[in-house]
PDB file of C-alpha atoms in Angstrom:
ATOM      1  CA  MET A 259      47.471  53.511   4.120  1.00  0.00           C
ATOM      2  CA  ALA A 260      48.370  51.394   1.177  1.00  0.00           C
ATOM      3  CA  GLU A 261      51.212  49.361  -0.162  1.00  0.00           C
ATOM      4  CA  VAL A 262      52.159  49.711  -3.811  1.00  0.00           C
ATOM      5  CA  GLY A 263      54.880  47.715  -5.531  1.00  0.00           C
ATOM      6  CA  ARG A 264      56.799  50.604  -7.100  1.00  0.00           C
ATOM      7  CA  ASP A 265      56.683  54.351  -7.536  1.00  0.00           C
ATOM      8  CA  PRO A 266      53.473  54.860  -9.543  1.00  0.00           C
ATOM      9  CA  ARG A 267      54.872  57.834 -11.438  1.00  0.00           C
ATOM     10  CA  GLU A 268      57.250  55.400 -13.129  1.00  0.00           C
ATOM     11  CA  ALA A 269      54.407  53.093 -14.180  1.00  0.00           C
ATOM     12  CA  ARG A 270      54.015  52.479 -17.874  1.00  0.00           C
ATOM     13  CA  VAL A 271      50.532  51.068 -17.411  1.00  0.00           C
ATOM     14  CA  PRO A 272      48.079  53.629 -16.018  1.00  0.00           C
ATOM     15  CA  LEU A 273      46.488  51.067 -13.672  1.00  0.00           C
ATOM     16  CA  GLY A 274      47.827  49.390 -10.562  1.00  0.00           C
ATOM     17  CA  ILE A 275      46.931  47.583  -7.364  1.00  0.00           C
ATOM     18  CA  ALA A 276      47.199  48.850  -3.781  1.00  0.00           C
ATOM     19  CA  GLU A 277      46.345  47.137  -0.495  1.00  0.00           C
ATOM     20  CA  VAL A 278      44.489  48.838   2.345  1.00  0.00           C
ATOM     21  CA  THR A 279      46.034  48.629   5.801  1.00  0.00           C
ATOM     22  CA  GLY A 280      44.321  50.070   8.832  1.00  0.00           C
ATOM     23  CA  PRO A 281      40.817  51.336   9.658  1.00  0.00           C
ATOM     24  CA  SER A 282      40.897  54.958   8.437  1.00  0.00           C
ATOM     25  CA  MET A 283      38.601  54.417   5.427  1.00  0.00           C
ATOM     26  CA  TYR A 284      36.058  52.159   7.150  1.00  0.00           C
ATOM     27  CA  PRO A 285      33.268  51.453   6.164  1.00  0.00           C
ATOM     28  CA  THR A 286      34.104  52.240   2.516  1.00  0.00           C
ATOM     29  CA  LEU A 287      37.334  50.236   2.625  1.00  0.00           C
ATOM     30  CA  VAL A 288      38.510  47.699   5.172  1.00  0.00           C
ATOM     31  CA  HIS A 289      41.905  46.322   6.135  1.00  0.00           C
ATOM     32  CA  GLY A 290      42.986  43.850   3.437  1.00  0.00           C
ATOM     33  CA  ASP A 291      40.919  45.281   0.585  1.00  0.00           C
ATOM     34  CA  GLN A 292      42.721  45.303  -2.755  1.00  0.00           C
ATOM     35  CA  LEU A 293      42.277  48.513  -4.750  1.00  0.00           C
ATOM     36  CA  LEU A 294      42.350  49.123  -8.481  1.00  0.00           C
ATOM     37  CA  VAL A 295      44.010  52.519  -8.906  1.00  0.00           C
ATOM     38  CA  GLN A 296      44.452  54.759 -11.934  1.00  0.00           C
ATOM     39  CA  TYR A 297      47.675  56.775 -11.955  1.00  0.00           C
ATOM     40  CA  ARG A 298      47.572  60.425 -13.025  1.00  0.00           C
ATOM     41  CA  ALA A 299      43.767  60.317 -13.311  1.00  0.00           C
ATOM     42  CA  PRO A 300      41.792  63.548 -13.055  1.00  0.00           C
ATOM     43  CA  VAL A 301      40.320  63.966  -9.565  1.00  0.00           C
ATOM     44  CA  LYS A 302      37.606  65.990  -7.896  1.00  0.00           C
ATOM     45  CA  ALA A 303      36.297  66.529  -4.384  1.00  0.00           C
ATOM     46  CA  GLY A 304      34.760  63.335  -3.055  1.00  0.00           C
ATOM     47  CA  ASP A 305      37.123  60.948  -4.873  1.00  0.00           C
ATOM     48  CA  VAL A 306      39.207  58.386  -2.963  1.00  0.00           C
ATOM     49  CA  ALA A 307      42.895  58.660  -3.791  1.00  0.00           C
ATOM     50  CA  VAL A 308      46.318  57.189  -3.042  1.00  0.00           C
ATOM     51  CA  LEU A 309      48.740  59.851  -1.844  1.00  0.00           C
ATOM     52  CA  LYS A 310      52.203  60.111  -0.370  1.00  0.00           C
ATOM     53  CA  HIS A 311      51.989  61.106   3.291  1.00  0.00           C
ATOM     54  CA  PRO A 312      53.130  64.755   3.464  1.00  0.00           C
ATOM     55  CA  LEU A 313      55.266  64.209   6.586  1.00  0.00           C
ATOM     56  CA  GLN A 314      56.598  60.742   5.729  1.00  0.00           C
ATOM     57  CA  GLN A 315      56.789  60.492   1.951  1.00  0.00           C
ATOM     58  CA  ASP A 316      57.848  56.838   1.894  1.00  0.00           C
ATOM     59  CA  LEU A 317      54.398  56.027   3.350  1.00  0.00           C
ATOM     60  CA  LEU A 318      51.392  55.802   1.035  1.00  0.00           C
ATOM     61  CA  ILE A 319      47.929  56.636   2.333  1.00  0.00           C
ATOM     62  CA  VAL A 320      44.398  56.182   1.002  1.00  0.00           C
ATOM     63  CA  LYS A 321      42.067  59.094   1.782  1.00  0.00           C
ATOM     64  CA  ARG A 322      39.020  60.897   0.445  1.00  0.00           C
ATOM     65  CA  LEU A 323      39.708  64.229  -1.284  1.00  0.00           C
ATOM     66  CA  VAL A 324      37.470  66.729   0.481  1.00  0.00           C
ATOM     67  CA  GLU A 325      38.251  70.086  -1.084  1.00  0.00           C
ATOM     68  CA  ARG A 326      40.940  72.188  -2.727  1.00  0.00           C
ATOM     69  CA  ARG A 327      42.651  74.645  -0.413  1.00  0.00           C
ATOM     70  CA  ASP A 328      45.717  76.819  -0.599  1.00  0.00           C
ATOM     71  CA  GLY A 329      48.620  74.424  -0.876  1.00  0.00           C
ATOM     72  CA  GLY A 330      46.748  71.342  -2.070  1.00  0.00           C
ATOM     73  CA  TRP A 331      44.000  68.936  -1.073  1.00  0.00           C
ATOM     74  CA  TRP A 332      42.287  68.641   2.299  1.00  0.00           C
ATOM     75  CA  VAL A 333      41.897  64.871   2.814  1.00  0.00           C
ATOM     76  CA  LEU A 334      39.946  62.871   5.361  1.00  0.00           C
ATOM     77  CA  GLY A 335      39.433  59.208   6.158  1.00  0.00           C
ATOM     78  CA  ASP A 336      35.845  57.967   6.074  1.00  0.00           C
ATOM     79  CA  ASN A 337      36.220  56.773   9.686  1.00  0.00           C
ATOM     80  CA  PRO A 338      36.047  59.940  11.838  1.00  0.00           C
ATOM     81  CA  ALA A 339      37.489  58.090  14.839  1.00  0.00           C
ATOM     82  CA  ALA A 340      40.708  57.164  13.009  1.00  0.00           C
ATOM     83  CA  GLU A 341      43.625  59.567  12.949  1.00  0.00           C
ATOM     84  CA  GLY A 342      46.082  60.324  10.190  1.00  0.00           C
ATOM     85  CA  ASP A 343      44.463  62.779   7.797  1.00  0.00           C
ATOM     86  CA  SER A 344      44.490  66.535   7.128  1.00  0.00           C
ATOM     87  CA  ARG A 345      43.255  67.234  10.657  1.00  0.00           C
ATOM     88  CA  LEU A 346      46.743  66.121  11.709  1.00  0.00           C
ATOM     89  CA  PHE A 347      49.034  67.164   8.821  1.00  0.00           C
ATOM     90  CA  GLY A 348      47.122  69.852   6.895  1.00  0.00           C
ATOM     91  CA  THR A 349      46.765  69.970   3.128  1.00  0.00           C
ATOM     92  CA  VAL A 350      48.492  67.523   0.816  1.00  0.00           C
ATOM     93  CA  PRO A 351      50.365  69.176  -2.086  1.00  0.00           C
ATOM     94  CA  ASP A 352      49.277  68.194  -5.608  1.00  0.00           C
ATOM     95  CA  GLU A 353      52.620  66.544  -6.371  1.00  0.00           C
ATOM     96  CA  LEU A 354      51.943  63.962  -3.622  1.00  0.00           C
ATOM     97  CA  LEU A 355      48.674  62.839  -5.234  1.00  0.00           C
ATOM     98  CA  LEU A 356      49.504  59.588  -7.042  1.00  0.00           C
ATOM     99  CA  ALA A 357      46.332  57.825  -8.140  1.00  0.00           C
ATOM    100  CA  ARG A 358      42.560  57.770  -8.037  1.00  0.00           C
ATOM    101  CA  VAL A 359      40.921  54.665  -6.595  1.00  0.00           C
ATOM    102  CA  ARG A 360      38.516  53.143  -9.139  1.00  0.00           C
ATOM    103  CA  GLY A 361      37.428  49.912  -7.465  1.00  0.00           C
ATOM    104  CA  ARG A 362      37.977  47.514  -4.620  1.00  0.00           C
ATOM    105  CA  TYR A 363      38.176  43.764  -4.250  1.00  0.00           C
ATOM    106  CA  ARG A 364      37.464  42.326  -0.819  1.00  0.00           C
ATOM    107  CA  PRO A 365      39.239  38.961  -0.414  1.00  0.00           C
ATOM    108  CA  ARG A 366      37.236  36.064   0.962  1.00  0.00           C
ATOM    109  CA  GLY A 367      37.355  35.786   4.754  1.00  0.00           C
ATOM    110  CA  GLU A 368      38.410  32.719   6.692  1.00  0.00           C
ATOM    111  CA  GLY A 369      34.903  32.170   8.095  1.00  0.00           C
ATOM    112  CA  GLN A 370      33.116  32.342   4.735  1.00  0.00           C
ATOM    113  CA  ARG A 371      32.727  28.621   4.103  1.00  0.00           C
ATOM    114  CA  SER A 372      28.951  28.145   4.001  1.00  0.00           C
ATOM    115  CA  VAL A 373      26.994  28.493   0.771  1.00  0.00           C
ATOM    116  CA  GLY A 374      25.158  31.562   2.126  1.00  0.00           C
ATOM    117  CA  ALA A 375      28.388  33.266   3.213  1.00  0.00           C
ATOM    118  CA  THR A 376      29.995  32.482  -0.142  1.00  0.00           C
ATOM    119  CA  LEU A 377      27.039  33.931  -2.042  1.00  0.00           C
ATOM    120  CA  ALA A 378      27.075  37.067   0.124  1.00  0.00           C
ATOM    121  CA  TRP A 379      30.807  37.448  -0.528  1.00  0.00           C
ATOM    122  CA  LEU A 380      30.318  36.988  -4.281  1.00  0.00           C
ATOM    123  CA  ALA A 381      27.657  39.702  -4.315  1.00  0.00           C
ATOM    124  CA  SER A 382      29.902  42.243  -2.601  1.00  0.00           C
ATOM    125  CA  ALA A 383      33.520  41.251  -3.326  1.00  0.00           C
ATOM    126  CA  VAL A 384      34.086  43.598  -6.275  1.00  0.00           C
ATOM    127  CA  ARG A 385      32.714  47.139  -6.170  1.00  0.00           C
ATOM    128  CA  PRO A 386      33.534  50.488  -7.718  1.00  0.00           C
ATOM    129  CA  VAL A 387      34.729  53.126  -5.265  1.00  0.00           C
ATOM    130  CA  LEU A 388      32.530  56.102  -6.014  1.00  0.00           C
ATOM    131  CA  ALA A 389      32.962  59.766  -5.174  1.00  0.00           C
ATOM    132  CA  ASP A 390      31.043  61.059  -2.169  1.00  0.00           C
ATOM    133  CA  ARG A 391      29.578  64.319  -3.393  1.00  0.00           C
ATOM    134  CA  SER A 392      28.375  65.339   0.089  1.00  0.00           C
ATOM    135  CA  VAL A 393      31.858  65.295   1.600  1.00  0.00           C
ATOM    136  CA  SER A 394      32.538  69.058   1.378  1.00  0.00           C
ATOM    137  CA  ARG A 395      29.132  69.859   2.908  1.00  0.00           C
ATOM    138  CA  ARG A 396      29.924  67.544   5.844  1.00  0.00           C
ATOM    139  CA  LEU A 397      33.262  69.269   6.353  1.00  0.00           C
ATOM    140  CA  ARG A 398      31.633  72.704   6.612  1.00  0.00           C
ATOM    141  CA  ALA A 399      28.957  71.370   8.951  1.00  0.00           C
ATOM    142  CA  ARG A 400      31.496  70.211  11.564  1.00  0.00           C
TER     143      ARG A 400
END
């Protein structure tokens, strides 16, 4: 899930920020991560995207696009134990796809006060969110 300040389709700037809430994209994304998103960006299987939930369209979700199917995209969270993806609600229509996730910023944790912890945080705080090209193979293997 994600929180976004306004309806991204009304954005004049093609980039925005979203915040991750919940564990569904762990380990790729964790609760509290800030995401750099690109509205109306071209997408492909394996990309992480921000979408409107198909059953509750005032709720935004962050999921991995697995494959195109009749009616839209089959989406899954990276955490197989978490619920709330296409296994529950089916495909997500194209018009509910809002943005492609380009990068993430992981805010500094409360316990990261030592020099070593600060250096570790600096090395991993900002990362691109890359497509997982093996995602459709994993889906067929299940």
